[in-house]
Short mmCIF file of C-alpha atoms in Angstrom, two decimals:
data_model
loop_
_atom_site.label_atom_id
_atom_site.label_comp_id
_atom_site.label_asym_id
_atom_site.label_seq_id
_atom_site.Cartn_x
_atom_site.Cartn_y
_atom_site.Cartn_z
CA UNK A 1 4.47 4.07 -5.99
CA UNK A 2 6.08 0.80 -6.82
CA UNK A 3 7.15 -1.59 -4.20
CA UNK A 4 8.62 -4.95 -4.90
CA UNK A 5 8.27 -7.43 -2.18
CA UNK A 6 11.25 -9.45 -0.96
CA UNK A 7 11.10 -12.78 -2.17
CA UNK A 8 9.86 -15.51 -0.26
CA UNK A 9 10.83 -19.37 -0.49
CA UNK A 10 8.28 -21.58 -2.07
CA UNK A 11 6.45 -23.92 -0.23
CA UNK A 12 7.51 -26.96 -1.93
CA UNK A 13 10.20 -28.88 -0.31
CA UNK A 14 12.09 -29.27 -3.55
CA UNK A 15 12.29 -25.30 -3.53
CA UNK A 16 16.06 -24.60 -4.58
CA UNK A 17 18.61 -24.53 -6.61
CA UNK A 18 18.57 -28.36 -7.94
CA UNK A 19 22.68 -29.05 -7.40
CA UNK A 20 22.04 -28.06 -4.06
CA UNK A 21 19.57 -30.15 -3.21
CA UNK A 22 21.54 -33.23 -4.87
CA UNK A 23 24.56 -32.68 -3.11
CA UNK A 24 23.30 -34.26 0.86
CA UNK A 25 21.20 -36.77 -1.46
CA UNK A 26 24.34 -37.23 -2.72
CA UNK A 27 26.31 -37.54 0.32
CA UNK A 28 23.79 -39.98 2.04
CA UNK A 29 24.08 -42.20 -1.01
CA UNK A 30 28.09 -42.20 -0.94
CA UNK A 31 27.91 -42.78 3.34
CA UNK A 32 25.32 -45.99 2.59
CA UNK A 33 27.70 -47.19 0.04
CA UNK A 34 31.13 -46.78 1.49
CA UNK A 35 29.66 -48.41 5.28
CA UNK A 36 28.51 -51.01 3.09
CA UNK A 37 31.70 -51.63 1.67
CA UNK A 38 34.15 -51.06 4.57
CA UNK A 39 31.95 -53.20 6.31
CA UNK A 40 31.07 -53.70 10.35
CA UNK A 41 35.03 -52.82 11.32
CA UNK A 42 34.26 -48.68 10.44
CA UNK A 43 31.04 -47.54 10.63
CA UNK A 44 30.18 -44.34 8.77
CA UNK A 45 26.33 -44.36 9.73
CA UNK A 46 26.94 -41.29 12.63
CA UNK A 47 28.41 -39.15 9.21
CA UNK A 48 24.52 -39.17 7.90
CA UNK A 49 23.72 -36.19 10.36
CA UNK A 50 26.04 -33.88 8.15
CA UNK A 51 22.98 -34.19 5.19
CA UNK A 52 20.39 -32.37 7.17
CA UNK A 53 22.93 -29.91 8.57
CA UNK A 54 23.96 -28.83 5.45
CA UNK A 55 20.54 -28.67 4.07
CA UNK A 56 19.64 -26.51 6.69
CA UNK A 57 22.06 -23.52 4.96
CA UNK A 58 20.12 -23.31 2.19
CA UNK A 59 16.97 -25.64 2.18
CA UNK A 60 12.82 -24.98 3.59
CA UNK A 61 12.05 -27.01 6.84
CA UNK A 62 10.00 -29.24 4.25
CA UNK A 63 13.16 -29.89 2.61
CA UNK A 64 15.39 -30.76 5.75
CA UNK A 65 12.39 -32.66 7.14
CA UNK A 66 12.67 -34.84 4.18
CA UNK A 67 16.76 -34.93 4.13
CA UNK A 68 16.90 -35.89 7.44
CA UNK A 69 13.90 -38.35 6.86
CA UNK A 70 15.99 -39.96 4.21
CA UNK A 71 19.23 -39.74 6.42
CA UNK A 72 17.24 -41.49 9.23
CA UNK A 73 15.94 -44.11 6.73
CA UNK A 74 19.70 -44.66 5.52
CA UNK A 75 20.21 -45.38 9.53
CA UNK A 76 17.82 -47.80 9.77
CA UNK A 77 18.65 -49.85 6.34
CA UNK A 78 22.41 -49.79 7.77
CA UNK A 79 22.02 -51.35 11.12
CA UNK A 80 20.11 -54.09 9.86
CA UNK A 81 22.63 -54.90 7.22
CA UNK A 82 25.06 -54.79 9.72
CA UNK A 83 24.71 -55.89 12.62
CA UNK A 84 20.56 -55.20 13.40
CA UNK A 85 18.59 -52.90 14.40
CA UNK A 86 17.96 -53.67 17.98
CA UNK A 87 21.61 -53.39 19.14
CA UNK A 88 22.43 -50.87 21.83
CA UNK A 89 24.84 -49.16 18.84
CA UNK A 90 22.81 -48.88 16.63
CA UNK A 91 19.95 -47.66 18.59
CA UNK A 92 22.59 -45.10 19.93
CA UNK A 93 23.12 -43.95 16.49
CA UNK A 94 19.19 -43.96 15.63
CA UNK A 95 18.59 -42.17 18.93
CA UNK A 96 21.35 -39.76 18.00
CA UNK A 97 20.42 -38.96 13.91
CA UNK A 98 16.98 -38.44 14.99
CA UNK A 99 17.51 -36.08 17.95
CA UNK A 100 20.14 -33.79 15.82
CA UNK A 101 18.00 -34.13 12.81
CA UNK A 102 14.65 -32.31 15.11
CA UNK A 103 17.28 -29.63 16.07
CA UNK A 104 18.17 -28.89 13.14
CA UNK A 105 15.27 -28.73 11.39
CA UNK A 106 13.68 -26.60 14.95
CA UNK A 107 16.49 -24.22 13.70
CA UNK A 108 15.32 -24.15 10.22
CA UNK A 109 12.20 -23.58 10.90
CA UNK A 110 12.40 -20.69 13.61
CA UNK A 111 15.37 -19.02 10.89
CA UNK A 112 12.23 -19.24 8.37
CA UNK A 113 9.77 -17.43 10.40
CA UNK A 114 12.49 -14.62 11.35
CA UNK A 115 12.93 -14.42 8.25
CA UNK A 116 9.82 -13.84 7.00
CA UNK A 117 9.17 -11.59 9.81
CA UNK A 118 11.64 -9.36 9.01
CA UNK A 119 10.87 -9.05 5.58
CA UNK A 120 7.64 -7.47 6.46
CA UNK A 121 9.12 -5.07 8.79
CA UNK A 122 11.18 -4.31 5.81
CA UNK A 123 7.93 -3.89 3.75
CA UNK A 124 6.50 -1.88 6.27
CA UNK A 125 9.57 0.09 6.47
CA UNK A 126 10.13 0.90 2.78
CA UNK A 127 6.36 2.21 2.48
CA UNK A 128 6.74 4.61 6.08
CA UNK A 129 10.17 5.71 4.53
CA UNK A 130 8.91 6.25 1.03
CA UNK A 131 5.73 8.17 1.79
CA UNK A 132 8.03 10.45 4.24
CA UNK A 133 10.47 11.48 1.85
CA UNK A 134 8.18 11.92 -0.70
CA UNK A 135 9.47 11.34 -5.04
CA UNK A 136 9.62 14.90 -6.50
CA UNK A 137 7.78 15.18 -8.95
CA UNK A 138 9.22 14.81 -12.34
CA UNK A 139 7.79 18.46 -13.58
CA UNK A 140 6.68 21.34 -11.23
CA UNK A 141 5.45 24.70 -13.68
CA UNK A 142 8.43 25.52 -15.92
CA UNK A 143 10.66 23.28 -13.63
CA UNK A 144 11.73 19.65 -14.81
CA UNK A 145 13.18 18.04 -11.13
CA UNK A 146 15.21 14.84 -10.34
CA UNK A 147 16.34 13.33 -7.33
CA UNK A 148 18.25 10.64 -5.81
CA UNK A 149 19.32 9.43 -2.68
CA UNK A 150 21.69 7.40 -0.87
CA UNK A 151 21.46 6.23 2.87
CA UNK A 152 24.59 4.94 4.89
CA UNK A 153 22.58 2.70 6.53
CA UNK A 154 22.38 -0.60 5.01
CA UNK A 155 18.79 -1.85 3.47
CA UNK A 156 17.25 1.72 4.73
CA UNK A 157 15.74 4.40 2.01
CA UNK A 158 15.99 7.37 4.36
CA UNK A 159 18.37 8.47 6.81
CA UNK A 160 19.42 11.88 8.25
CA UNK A 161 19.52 14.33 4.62
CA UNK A 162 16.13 15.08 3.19
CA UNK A 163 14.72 17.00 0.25
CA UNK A 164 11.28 17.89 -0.24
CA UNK A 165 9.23 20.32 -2.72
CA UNK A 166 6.07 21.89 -2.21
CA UNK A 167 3.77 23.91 -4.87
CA UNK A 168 2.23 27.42 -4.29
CA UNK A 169 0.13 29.58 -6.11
CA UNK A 170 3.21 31.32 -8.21
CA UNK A 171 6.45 29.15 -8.14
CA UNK A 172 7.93 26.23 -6.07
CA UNK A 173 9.66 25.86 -2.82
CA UNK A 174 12.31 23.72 -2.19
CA UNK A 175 14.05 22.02 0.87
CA UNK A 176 16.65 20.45 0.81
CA UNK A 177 18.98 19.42 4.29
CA UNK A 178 21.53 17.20 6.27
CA UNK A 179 20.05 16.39 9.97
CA UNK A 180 23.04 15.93 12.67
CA UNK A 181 23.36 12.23 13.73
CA UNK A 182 22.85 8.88 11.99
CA UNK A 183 20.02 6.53 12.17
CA UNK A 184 17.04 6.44 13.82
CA UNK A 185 17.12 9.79 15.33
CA UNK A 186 18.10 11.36 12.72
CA UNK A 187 15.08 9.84 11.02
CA UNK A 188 12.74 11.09 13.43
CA UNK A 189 14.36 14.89 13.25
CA UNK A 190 13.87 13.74 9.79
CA UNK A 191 10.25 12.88 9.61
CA UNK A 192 9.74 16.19 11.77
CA UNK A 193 11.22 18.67 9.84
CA UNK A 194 9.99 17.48 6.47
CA UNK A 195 6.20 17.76 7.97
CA UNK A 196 6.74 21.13 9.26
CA UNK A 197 7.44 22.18 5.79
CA UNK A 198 5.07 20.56 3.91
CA UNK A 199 2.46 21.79 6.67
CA UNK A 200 3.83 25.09 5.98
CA UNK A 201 5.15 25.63 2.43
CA UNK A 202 1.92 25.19 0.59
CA UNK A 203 0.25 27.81 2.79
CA UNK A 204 2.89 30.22 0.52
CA UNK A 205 4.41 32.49 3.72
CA UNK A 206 7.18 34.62 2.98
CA UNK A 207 10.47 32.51 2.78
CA UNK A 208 11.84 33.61 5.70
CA UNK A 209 8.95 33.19 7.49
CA UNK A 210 8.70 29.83 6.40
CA UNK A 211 12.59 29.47 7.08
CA UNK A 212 11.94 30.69 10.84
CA UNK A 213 9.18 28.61 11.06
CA UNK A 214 11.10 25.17 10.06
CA UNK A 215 13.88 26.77 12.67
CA UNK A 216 11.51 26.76 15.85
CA UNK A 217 10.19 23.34 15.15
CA UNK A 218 13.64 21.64 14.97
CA UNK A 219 14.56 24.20 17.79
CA UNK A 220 11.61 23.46 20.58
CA UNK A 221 12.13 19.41 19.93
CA UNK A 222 15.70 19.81 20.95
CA UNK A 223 14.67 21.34 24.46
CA UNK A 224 11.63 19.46 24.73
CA UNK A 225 12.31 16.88 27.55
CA UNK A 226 13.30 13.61 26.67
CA UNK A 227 15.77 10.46 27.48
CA UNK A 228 17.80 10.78 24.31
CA UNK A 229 21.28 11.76 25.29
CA UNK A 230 22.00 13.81 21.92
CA UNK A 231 18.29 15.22 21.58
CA UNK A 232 19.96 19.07 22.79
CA UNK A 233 22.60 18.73 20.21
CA UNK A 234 20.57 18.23 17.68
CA UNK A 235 20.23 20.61 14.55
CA UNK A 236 19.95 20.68 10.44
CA UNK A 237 21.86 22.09 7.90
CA UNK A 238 19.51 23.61 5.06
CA UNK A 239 19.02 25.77 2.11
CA UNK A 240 15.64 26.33 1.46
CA UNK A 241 14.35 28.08 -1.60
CA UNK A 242 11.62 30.19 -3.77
CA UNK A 243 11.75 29.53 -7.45
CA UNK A 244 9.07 31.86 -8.92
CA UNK A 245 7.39 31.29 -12.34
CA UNK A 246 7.48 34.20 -13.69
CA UNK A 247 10.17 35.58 -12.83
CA UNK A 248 13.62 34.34 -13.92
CA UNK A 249 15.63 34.10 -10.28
CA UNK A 250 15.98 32.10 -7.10
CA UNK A 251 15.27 33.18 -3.93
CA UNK A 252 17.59 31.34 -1.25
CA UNK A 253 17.84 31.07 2.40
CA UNK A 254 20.98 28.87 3.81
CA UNK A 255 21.11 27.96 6.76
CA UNK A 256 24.56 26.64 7.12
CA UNK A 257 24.42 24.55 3.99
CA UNK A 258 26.77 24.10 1.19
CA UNK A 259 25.98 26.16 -1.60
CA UNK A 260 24.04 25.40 -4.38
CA UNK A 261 25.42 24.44 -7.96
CA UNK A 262 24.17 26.83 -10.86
CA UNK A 263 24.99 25.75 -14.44
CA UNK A 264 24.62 28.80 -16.48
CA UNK A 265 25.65 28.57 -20.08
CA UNK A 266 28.13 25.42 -19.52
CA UNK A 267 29.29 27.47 -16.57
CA UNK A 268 29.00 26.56 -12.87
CA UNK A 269 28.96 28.74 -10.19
CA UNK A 270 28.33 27.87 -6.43
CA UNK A 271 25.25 30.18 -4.93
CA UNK A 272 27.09 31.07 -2.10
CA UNK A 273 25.69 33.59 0.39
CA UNK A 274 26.69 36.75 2.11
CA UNK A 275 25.27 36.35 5.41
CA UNK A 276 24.66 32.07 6.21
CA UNK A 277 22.06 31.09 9.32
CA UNK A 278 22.73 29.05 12.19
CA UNK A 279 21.70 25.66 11.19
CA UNK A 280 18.11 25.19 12.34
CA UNK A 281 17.51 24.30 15.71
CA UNK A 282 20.89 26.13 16.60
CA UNK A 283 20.34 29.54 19.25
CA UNK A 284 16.38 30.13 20.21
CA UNK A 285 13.72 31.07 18.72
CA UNK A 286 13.77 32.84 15.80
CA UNK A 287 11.33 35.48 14.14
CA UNK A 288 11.28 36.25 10.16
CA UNK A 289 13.58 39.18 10.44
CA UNK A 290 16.07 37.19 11.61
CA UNK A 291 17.16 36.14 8.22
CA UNK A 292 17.96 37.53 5.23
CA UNK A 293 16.89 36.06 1.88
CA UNK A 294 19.36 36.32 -1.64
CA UNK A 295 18.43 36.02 -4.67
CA UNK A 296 20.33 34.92 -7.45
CA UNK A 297 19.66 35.05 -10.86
CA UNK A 298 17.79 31.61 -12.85
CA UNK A 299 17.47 31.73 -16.11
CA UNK A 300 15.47 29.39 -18.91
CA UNK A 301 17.81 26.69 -19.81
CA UNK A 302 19.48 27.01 -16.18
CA UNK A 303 20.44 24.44 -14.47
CA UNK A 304 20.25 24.14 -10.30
CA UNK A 305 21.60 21.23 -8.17
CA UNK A 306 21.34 20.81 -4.61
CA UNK A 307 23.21 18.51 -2.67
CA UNK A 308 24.47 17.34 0.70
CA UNK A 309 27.78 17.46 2.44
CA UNK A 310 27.53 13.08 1.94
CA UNK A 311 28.47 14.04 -1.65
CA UNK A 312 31.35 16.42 -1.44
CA UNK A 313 32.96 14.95 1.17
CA UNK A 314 32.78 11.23 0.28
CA UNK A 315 36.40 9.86 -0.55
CA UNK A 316 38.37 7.89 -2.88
CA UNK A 317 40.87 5.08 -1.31
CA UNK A 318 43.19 8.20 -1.57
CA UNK A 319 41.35 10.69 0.45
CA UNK A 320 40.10 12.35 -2.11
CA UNK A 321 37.18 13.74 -1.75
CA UNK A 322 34.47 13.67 -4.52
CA UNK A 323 35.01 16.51 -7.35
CA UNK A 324 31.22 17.50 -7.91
CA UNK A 325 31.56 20.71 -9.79
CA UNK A 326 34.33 19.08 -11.80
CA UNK A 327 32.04 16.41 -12.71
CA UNK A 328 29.40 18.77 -13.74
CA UNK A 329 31.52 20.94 -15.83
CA UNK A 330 33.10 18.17 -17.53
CA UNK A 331 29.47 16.52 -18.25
CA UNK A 332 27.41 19.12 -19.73
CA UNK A 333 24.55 16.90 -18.72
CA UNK A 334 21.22 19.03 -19.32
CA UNK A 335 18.72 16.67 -18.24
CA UNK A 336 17.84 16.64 -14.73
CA UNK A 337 17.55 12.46 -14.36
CA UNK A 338 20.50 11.54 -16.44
CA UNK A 339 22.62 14.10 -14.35
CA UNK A 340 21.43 12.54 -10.80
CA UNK A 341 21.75 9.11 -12.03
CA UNK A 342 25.28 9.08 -13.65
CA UNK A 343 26.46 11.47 -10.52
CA UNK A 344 24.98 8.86 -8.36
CA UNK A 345 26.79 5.78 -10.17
CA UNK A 346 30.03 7.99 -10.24
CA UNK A 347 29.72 9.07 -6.51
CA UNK A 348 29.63 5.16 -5.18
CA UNK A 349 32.68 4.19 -7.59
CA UNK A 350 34.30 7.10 -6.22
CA UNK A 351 33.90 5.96 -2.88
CA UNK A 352 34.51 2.44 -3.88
CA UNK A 353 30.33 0.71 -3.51
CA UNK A 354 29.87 2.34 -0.15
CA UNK A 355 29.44 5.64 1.56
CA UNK A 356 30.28 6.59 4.95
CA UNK A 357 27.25 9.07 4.99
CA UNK A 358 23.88 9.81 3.61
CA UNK A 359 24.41 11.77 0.38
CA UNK A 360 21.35 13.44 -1.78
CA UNK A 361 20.98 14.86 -4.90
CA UNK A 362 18.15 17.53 -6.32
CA UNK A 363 18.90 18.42 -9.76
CA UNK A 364 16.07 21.38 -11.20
CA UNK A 365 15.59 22.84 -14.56
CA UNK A 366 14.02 25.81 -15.93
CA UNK A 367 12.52 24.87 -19.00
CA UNK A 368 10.92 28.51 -19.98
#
């Protein structure tokens, strides 16, 4: 894992981009020069707060100290040129620079330490989110697996679809899922279900077991207690799956999910199901016998994506919505990351930069 830290300002109070800084050095220097010139019938001296203001936009508290420093010093030169120091106007406008100038720079410095604050929330955040939805790993048995993901929520990693794999002793499970809701409770129904199956999956129960299993968890948090005004509405779309190693087919539960993409031969076909589940967390509690697994055939050189409703039903500035078999028909992509990365550059121009919902991708391919 790979985290890159946000930025922080240097220390220096010349930290910046240099035209920047020039431009209140700049502006006290023209101020000094034009009160000079227009003489004690205008005075311009007040206008010397603006260089300390405006450094505050961009500038450390080091480097508005030291504007505002200069703009006080500019003051100071400019009533005794004109008129002295000691006069009740000029002390006025002394009195004045240097009680805007400690405000400003008061702001600046408690904007700073937000700042930094919140960057290592966001730190904090990235490596909680990251370790929770977990990267697949790039080859599984005969499987080569991609994934990408895309959260509606601005600056987050995770939101409410989540994919996961797990390893057993002959194949590979999959999850993959779209949890009701937005933000942080859909997180948390997030964090909950993807724990429950990799608690689960690696102990290698029968699918539906397994599928029953993840059901009752997301089902007995729902009617737990709790102050959360949606927490009894909530439930998760899913298709989870058992991709053997020897033997050349997919096993697929789905609970309410769309249906998987198989590319077979430059051919796709959606794995659709006979007999769909409730969503998880949707009825009571559930035994294994309540569900019925397919299987569908998965061949070497096969290729499987899974997705969320985020994809298919993001739209285009006409109301389109986003053609994702089309895409993959016209492609003939075989590789698993090339696939999720150009459908993932293609799904945000579709949607014009931004999506309206969380949208993830699992491409899988059977190498032998």
């Amino acid at each position: 894992m790979h985290l890159r830290p946000r930025s922080r300002r240097a220390e220096g109070p010349w930290h910046g981009n240099p035209a920047l800084i020039a431009a209140p050095l700049a502006l006290i220097a023209l101020i000094v020069v034009l009160d000079l010139w227009t003489g004690k019938s205008i005075q311009l001296g007040p206008l010397l707060v603006v260089a300390p203001a405006i450094t505050a936009t961009f500038g450390s508290p080091r480097l508005v100290a030291l504007v505002a420093a200069l703009a006080v010093g500019a003051q100071l030169v400019l009533s005794a040129v004109l008129g002295g120091v000691t006069t009740a106007n000029h002390e006025a406008q002394i009195g004045a620079l240097l009680t805007i100038s400690l405000f400003v720079l008061g702001f600046r410095y408690a904007h700073e330490r937000h700042e930094r604050q919140l960057g290592r929330a966001r730190l904090v955040a990235d490596v909680i989110q990251r370790y929770l939805l977990r990267p697949l790993p790039q080859r599984v048995g005969p499987l080569r697996v991609a994934a990408v993901y895309v959260a509606a929520e601005a600056e987050a990693r995770m939101g409410g679809d989540l994919y996961a794999t797990a390893r057993t002793p002959d194949g590979n499970r999959f999850l993959i899922g779209d949890v009701r809701g937005k933000g942080l409770p859909a997180i948390g129904s997030t964090t909950l279900l993807l724990g429950a199956f990799h608690a689960a999956a690696h102990r290698n129960p029968p699918l539906a077991r397994l599928v029953a299993h993840l059901h009752n968890t997301v089902y007995w948090d729902t009617v737990a207690p709790s102050d959360e005004p949606d927490n009894e509405e909530g439930f998760v779309t899913a298709a989870v799956l058992d991709v053997p190693d020897e033997e050349p087919v997919i096993r697929l539960i789905s609970c309410g999910h769309p249906p998987p993409l198989l590319v077979h031969r430059g051919r796709v076909t959606p794995l659709t199901v006979r007999d769909p589940a409730l969503p998880l967390g949707v009825g009571s509690d559930m035994e294994a016998d309540d569900y019925e697994v397919e299987t569908f055939p998965f061949e070497a050189g096969d290729l499987l994506l899974l997705y969320t409703d985020g994809v298919t039903e993001s739209r285009d500035a006409r109301g389109v919505f986003y053609p994702l078999a089309e895409r993959v028909t016209a492609w003939r992509e075989r590789d698993p990351q090339r696939l999720v990365q150009r459908l993932h550059d293609d799904l945000l121009h579709h949607a014009g930069g931004t999506l309206t919902d969380d949208a993830a991708l699992v491409a899988v391919l059977r190498c032998r």
